[in-house]
Short mmCIF file of C-alpha atoms in Angstrom, two decimals:
data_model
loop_
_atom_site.label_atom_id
_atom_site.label_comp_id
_atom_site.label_asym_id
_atom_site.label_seq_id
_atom_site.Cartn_x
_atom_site.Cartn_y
_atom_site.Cartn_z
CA UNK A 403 107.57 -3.59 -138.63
CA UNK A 404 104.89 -6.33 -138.66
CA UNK A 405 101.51 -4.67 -139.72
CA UNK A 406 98.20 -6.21 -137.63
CA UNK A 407 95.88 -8.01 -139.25
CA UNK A 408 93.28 -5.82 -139.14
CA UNK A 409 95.10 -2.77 -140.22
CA UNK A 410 93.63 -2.91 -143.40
CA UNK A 411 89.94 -1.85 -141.65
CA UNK A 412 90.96 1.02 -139.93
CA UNK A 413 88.68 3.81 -140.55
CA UNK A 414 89.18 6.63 -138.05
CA UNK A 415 92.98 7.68 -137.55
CA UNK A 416 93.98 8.02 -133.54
CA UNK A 417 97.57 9.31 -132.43
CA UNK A 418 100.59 8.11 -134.40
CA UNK A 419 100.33 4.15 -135.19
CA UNK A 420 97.03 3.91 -133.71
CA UNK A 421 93.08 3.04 -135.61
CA UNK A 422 89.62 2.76 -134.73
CA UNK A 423 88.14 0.07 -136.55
CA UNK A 424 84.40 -0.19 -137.23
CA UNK A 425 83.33 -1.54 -134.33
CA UNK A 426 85.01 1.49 -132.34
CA UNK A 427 87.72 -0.82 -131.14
CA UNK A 428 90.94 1.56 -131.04
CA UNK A 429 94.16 -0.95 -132.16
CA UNK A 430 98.17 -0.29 -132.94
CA UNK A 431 98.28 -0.04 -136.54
CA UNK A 432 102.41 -1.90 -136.85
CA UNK A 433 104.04 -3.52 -134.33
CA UNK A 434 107.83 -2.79 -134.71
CA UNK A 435 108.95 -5.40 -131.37
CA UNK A 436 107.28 -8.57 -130.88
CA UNK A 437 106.83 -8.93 -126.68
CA UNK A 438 108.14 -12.37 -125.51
CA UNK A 439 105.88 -14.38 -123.17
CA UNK A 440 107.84 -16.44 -121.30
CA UNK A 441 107.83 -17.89 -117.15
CA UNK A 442 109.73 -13.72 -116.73
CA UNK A 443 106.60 -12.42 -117.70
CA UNK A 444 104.30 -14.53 -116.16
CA UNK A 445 106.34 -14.16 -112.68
CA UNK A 446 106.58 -10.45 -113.49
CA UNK A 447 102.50 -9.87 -113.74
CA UNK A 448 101.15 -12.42 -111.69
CA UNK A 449 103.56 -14.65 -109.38
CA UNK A 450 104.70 -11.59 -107.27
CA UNK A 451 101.29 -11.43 -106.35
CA UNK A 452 99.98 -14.59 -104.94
CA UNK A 453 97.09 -13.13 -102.57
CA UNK A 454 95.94 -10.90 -105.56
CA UNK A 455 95.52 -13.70 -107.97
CA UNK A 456 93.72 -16.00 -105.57
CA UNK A 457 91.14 -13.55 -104.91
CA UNK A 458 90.77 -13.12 -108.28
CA UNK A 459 90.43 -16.29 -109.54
CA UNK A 460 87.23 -16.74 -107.03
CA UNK A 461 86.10 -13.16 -108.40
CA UNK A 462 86.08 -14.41 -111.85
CA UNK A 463 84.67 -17.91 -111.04
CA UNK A 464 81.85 -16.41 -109.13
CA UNK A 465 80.95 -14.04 -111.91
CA UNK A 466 80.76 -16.64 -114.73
CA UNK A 467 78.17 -18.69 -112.48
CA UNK A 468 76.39 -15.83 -111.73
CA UNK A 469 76.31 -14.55 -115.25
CA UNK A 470 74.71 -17.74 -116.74
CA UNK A 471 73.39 -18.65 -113.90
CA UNK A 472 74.73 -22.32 -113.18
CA UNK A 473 78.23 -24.26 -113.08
CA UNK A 474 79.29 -24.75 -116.28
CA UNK A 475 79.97 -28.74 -117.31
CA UNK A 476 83.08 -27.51 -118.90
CA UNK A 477 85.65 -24.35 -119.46
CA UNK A 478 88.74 -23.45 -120.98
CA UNK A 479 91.06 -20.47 -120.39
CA UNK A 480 93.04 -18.94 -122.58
CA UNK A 481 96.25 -17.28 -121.40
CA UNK A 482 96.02 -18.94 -117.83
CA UNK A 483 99.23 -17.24 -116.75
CA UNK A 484 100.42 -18.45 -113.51
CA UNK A 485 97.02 -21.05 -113.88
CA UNK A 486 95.44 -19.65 -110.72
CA UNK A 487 91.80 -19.56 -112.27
CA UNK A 488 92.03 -22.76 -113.69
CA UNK A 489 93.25 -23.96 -110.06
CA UNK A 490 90.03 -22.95 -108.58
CA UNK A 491 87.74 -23.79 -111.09
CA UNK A 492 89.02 -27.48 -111.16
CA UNK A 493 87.19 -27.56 -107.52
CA UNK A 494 83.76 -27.53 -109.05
CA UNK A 495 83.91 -27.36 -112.69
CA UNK A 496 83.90 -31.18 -113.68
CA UNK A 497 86.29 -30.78 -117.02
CA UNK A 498 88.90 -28.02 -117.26
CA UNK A 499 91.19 -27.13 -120.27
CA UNK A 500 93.81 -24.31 -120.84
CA UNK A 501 95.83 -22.70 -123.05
CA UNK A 502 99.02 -20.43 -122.95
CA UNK A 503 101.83 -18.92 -125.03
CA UNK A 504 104.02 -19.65 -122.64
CA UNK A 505 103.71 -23.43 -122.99
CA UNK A 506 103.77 -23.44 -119.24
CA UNK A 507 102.02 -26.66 -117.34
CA UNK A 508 98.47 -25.85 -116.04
CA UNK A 509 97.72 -27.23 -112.39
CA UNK A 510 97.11 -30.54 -112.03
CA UNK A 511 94.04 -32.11 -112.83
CA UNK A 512 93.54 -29.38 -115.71
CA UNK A 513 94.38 -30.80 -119.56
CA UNK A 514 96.91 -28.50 -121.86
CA UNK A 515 95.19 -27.96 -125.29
CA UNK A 516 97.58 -27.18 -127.83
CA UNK A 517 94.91 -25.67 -130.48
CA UNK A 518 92.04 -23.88 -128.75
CA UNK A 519 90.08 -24.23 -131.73
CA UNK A 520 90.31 -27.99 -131.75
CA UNK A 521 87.49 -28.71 -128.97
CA UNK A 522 83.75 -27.52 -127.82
CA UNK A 523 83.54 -26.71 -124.45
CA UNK A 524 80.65 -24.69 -122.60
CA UNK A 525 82.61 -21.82 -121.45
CA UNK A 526 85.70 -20.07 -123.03
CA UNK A 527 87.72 -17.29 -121.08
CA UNK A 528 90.10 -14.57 -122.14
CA UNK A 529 91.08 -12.65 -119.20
CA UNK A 530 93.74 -9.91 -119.66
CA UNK A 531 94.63 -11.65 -122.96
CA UNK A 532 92.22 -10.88 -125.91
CA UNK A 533 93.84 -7.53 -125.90
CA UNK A 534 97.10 -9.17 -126.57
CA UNK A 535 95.80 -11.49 -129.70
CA UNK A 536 96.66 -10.05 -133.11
CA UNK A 537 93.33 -10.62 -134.44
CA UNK A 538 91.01 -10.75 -132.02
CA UNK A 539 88.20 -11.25 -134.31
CA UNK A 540 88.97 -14.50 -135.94
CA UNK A 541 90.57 -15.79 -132.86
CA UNK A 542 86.31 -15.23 -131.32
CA UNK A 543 85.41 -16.88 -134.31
CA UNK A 544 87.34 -19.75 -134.38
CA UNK A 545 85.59 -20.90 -131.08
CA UNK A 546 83.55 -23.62 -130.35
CA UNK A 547 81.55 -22.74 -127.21
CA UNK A 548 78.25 -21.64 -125.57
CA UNK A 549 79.51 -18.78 -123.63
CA UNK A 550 82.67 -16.05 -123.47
CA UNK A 551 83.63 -14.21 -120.34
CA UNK A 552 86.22 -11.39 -121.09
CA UNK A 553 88.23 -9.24 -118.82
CA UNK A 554 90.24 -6.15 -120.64
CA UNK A 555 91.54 -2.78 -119.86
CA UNK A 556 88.64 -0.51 -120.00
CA UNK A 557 89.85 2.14 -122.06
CA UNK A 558 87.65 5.03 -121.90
CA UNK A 559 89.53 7.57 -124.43
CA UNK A 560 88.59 10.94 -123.06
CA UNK A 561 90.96 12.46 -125.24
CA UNK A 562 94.52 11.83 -126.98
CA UNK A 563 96.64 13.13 -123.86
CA UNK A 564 94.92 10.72 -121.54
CA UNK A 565 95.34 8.07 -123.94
CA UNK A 566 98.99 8.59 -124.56
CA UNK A 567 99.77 8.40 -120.89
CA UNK A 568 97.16 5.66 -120.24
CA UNK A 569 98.61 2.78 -118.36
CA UNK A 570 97.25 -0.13 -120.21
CA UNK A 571 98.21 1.41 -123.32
CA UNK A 572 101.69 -0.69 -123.28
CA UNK A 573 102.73 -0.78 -127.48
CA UNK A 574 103.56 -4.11 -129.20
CA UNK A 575 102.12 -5.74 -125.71
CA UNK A 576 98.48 -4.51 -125.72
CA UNK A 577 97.68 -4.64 -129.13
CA UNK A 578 93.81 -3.43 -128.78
CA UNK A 579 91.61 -1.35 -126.40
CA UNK A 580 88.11 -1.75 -125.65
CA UNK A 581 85.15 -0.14 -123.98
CA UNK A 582 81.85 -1.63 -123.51
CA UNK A 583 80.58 -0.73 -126.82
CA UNK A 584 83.41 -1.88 -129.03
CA UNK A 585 83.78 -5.19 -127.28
CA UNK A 586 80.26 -5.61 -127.67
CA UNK A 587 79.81 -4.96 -131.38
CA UNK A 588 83.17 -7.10 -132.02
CA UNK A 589 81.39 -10.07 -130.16
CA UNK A 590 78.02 -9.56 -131.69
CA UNK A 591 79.95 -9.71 -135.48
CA UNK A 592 81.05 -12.89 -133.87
CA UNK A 593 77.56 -13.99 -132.98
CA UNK A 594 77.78 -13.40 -129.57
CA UNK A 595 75.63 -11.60 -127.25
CA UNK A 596 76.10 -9.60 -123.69
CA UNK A 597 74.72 -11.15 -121.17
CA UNK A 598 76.59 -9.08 -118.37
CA UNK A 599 78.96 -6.15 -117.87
CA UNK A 600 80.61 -4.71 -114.67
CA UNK A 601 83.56 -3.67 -113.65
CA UNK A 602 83.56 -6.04 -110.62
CA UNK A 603 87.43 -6.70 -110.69
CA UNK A 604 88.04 -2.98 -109.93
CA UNK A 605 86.88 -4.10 -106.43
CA UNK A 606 90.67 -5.78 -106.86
CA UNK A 607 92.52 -4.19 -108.91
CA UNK A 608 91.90 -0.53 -107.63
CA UNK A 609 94.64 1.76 -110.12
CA UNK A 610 91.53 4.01 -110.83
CA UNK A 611 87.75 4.40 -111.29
CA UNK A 612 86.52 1.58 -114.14
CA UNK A 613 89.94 -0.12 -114.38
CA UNK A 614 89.14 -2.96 -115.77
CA UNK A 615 86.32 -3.64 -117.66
CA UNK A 616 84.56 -7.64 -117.84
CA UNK A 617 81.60 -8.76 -119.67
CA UNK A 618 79.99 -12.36 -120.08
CA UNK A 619 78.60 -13.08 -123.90
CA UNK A 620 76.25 -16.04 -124.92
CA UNK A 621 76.17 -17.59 -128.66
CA UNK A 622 73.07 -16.17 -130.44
#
């Protein structure tokens, strides 16, 4: 069993293998099967659901304007997946970098960065990935950027029954869970601040009431 690397701050004791760190931020304490990310998974998640993804990718794009209210001269995303928000973006965002597990090619006309850490851009995006990172808060850290948009499982916690049978709660896979409050005091430790928080891709994505939870954050 691999412990996380933030197992050592766990304060408050959840169900079995599970911690709420200081910043409320609920995580899996060991993980005893390391998921593969591989073209199977990305096919499995996103591929079989071309229409979905489009419209998301424009959701997303829309929302980061919005948010800091002009087109950013640069972005990268990390985990691009099937690279359908980076394919979009390209259209009006003059420089566009991504990065991915998978080592799978981003869309033309978009540049592969091999060590997000390596390069300042004016935008960074983690969307349904930061969740997946084994420590979230150095990987935040370790960025060199102006803004951070964010799209994770809003997990909501009403009580240890819920949370068992919660669907985002897949072990070894989803390594974290966030609300509003614990992604916001993780970012601010990182020197980040909100600038916006909806739930606009429940408009999508419609499993059930504050699905999925997204929030823009600007360097203090």
């Amino acid at each position: 069993m691999v412990p996380l690397g933030e197992s050592k701050t766990r304060k408050i004791k959840m169900i079995e293998n599970y911690y709420k760190d200081k910043f409320g931020v609920i995580s899996q304490i060991e993980i005893d099967q390391k998921t593969k990310y591989d073209e199977a998974y990305i096919a499995k998640r996103y591929r079989n659901y071309p229409q979905k993804c489009r419209e998301m990718a424009h959701l997303r794009l829309g929302y980061i304007i919005g948010a800091i209210g002009a087109v950013p001269s640069s972005i990268m995303d990390i985990g691009y997946g099937s690279g359908e928000f980076l394919d979009v973006a390209k259209n009006i965002i003059p420089k566009c970098f991504g990065n991915d597990i998978t080592g799978i090619k981003p869309p033309a006309g978009v540049e592969y960065i091999e060590d997000f850490t390596s390069i300042g851009v004016s935008v960074v995006t983690f969307f349904d990935v930061l969740e997946h990172f084994e420590n979230p808060v150095e990987t935040i850290k370790g960025l060199h950027c102006q803004y951070v948009a964010i799209s994770v499982p809003h997990c909501h916690y009403y009580n240890d029954d819920w949370f068992r049978n919660w669907k985002h709660r897949r072990p070894n896979e989803h390594l974290h869970h966030f609300n509003e409050v614990s992604l916001s005091a993780m970012m601010n430790e990182c020197g980040f601040v909100t600038l916006l928080q909806t739930n606009i891709e429940d408009t999508i994505r419609k499993d059930q009431p504050q699905n999925i939870l997204t929030m823009v954050f600007e360097r203090e």
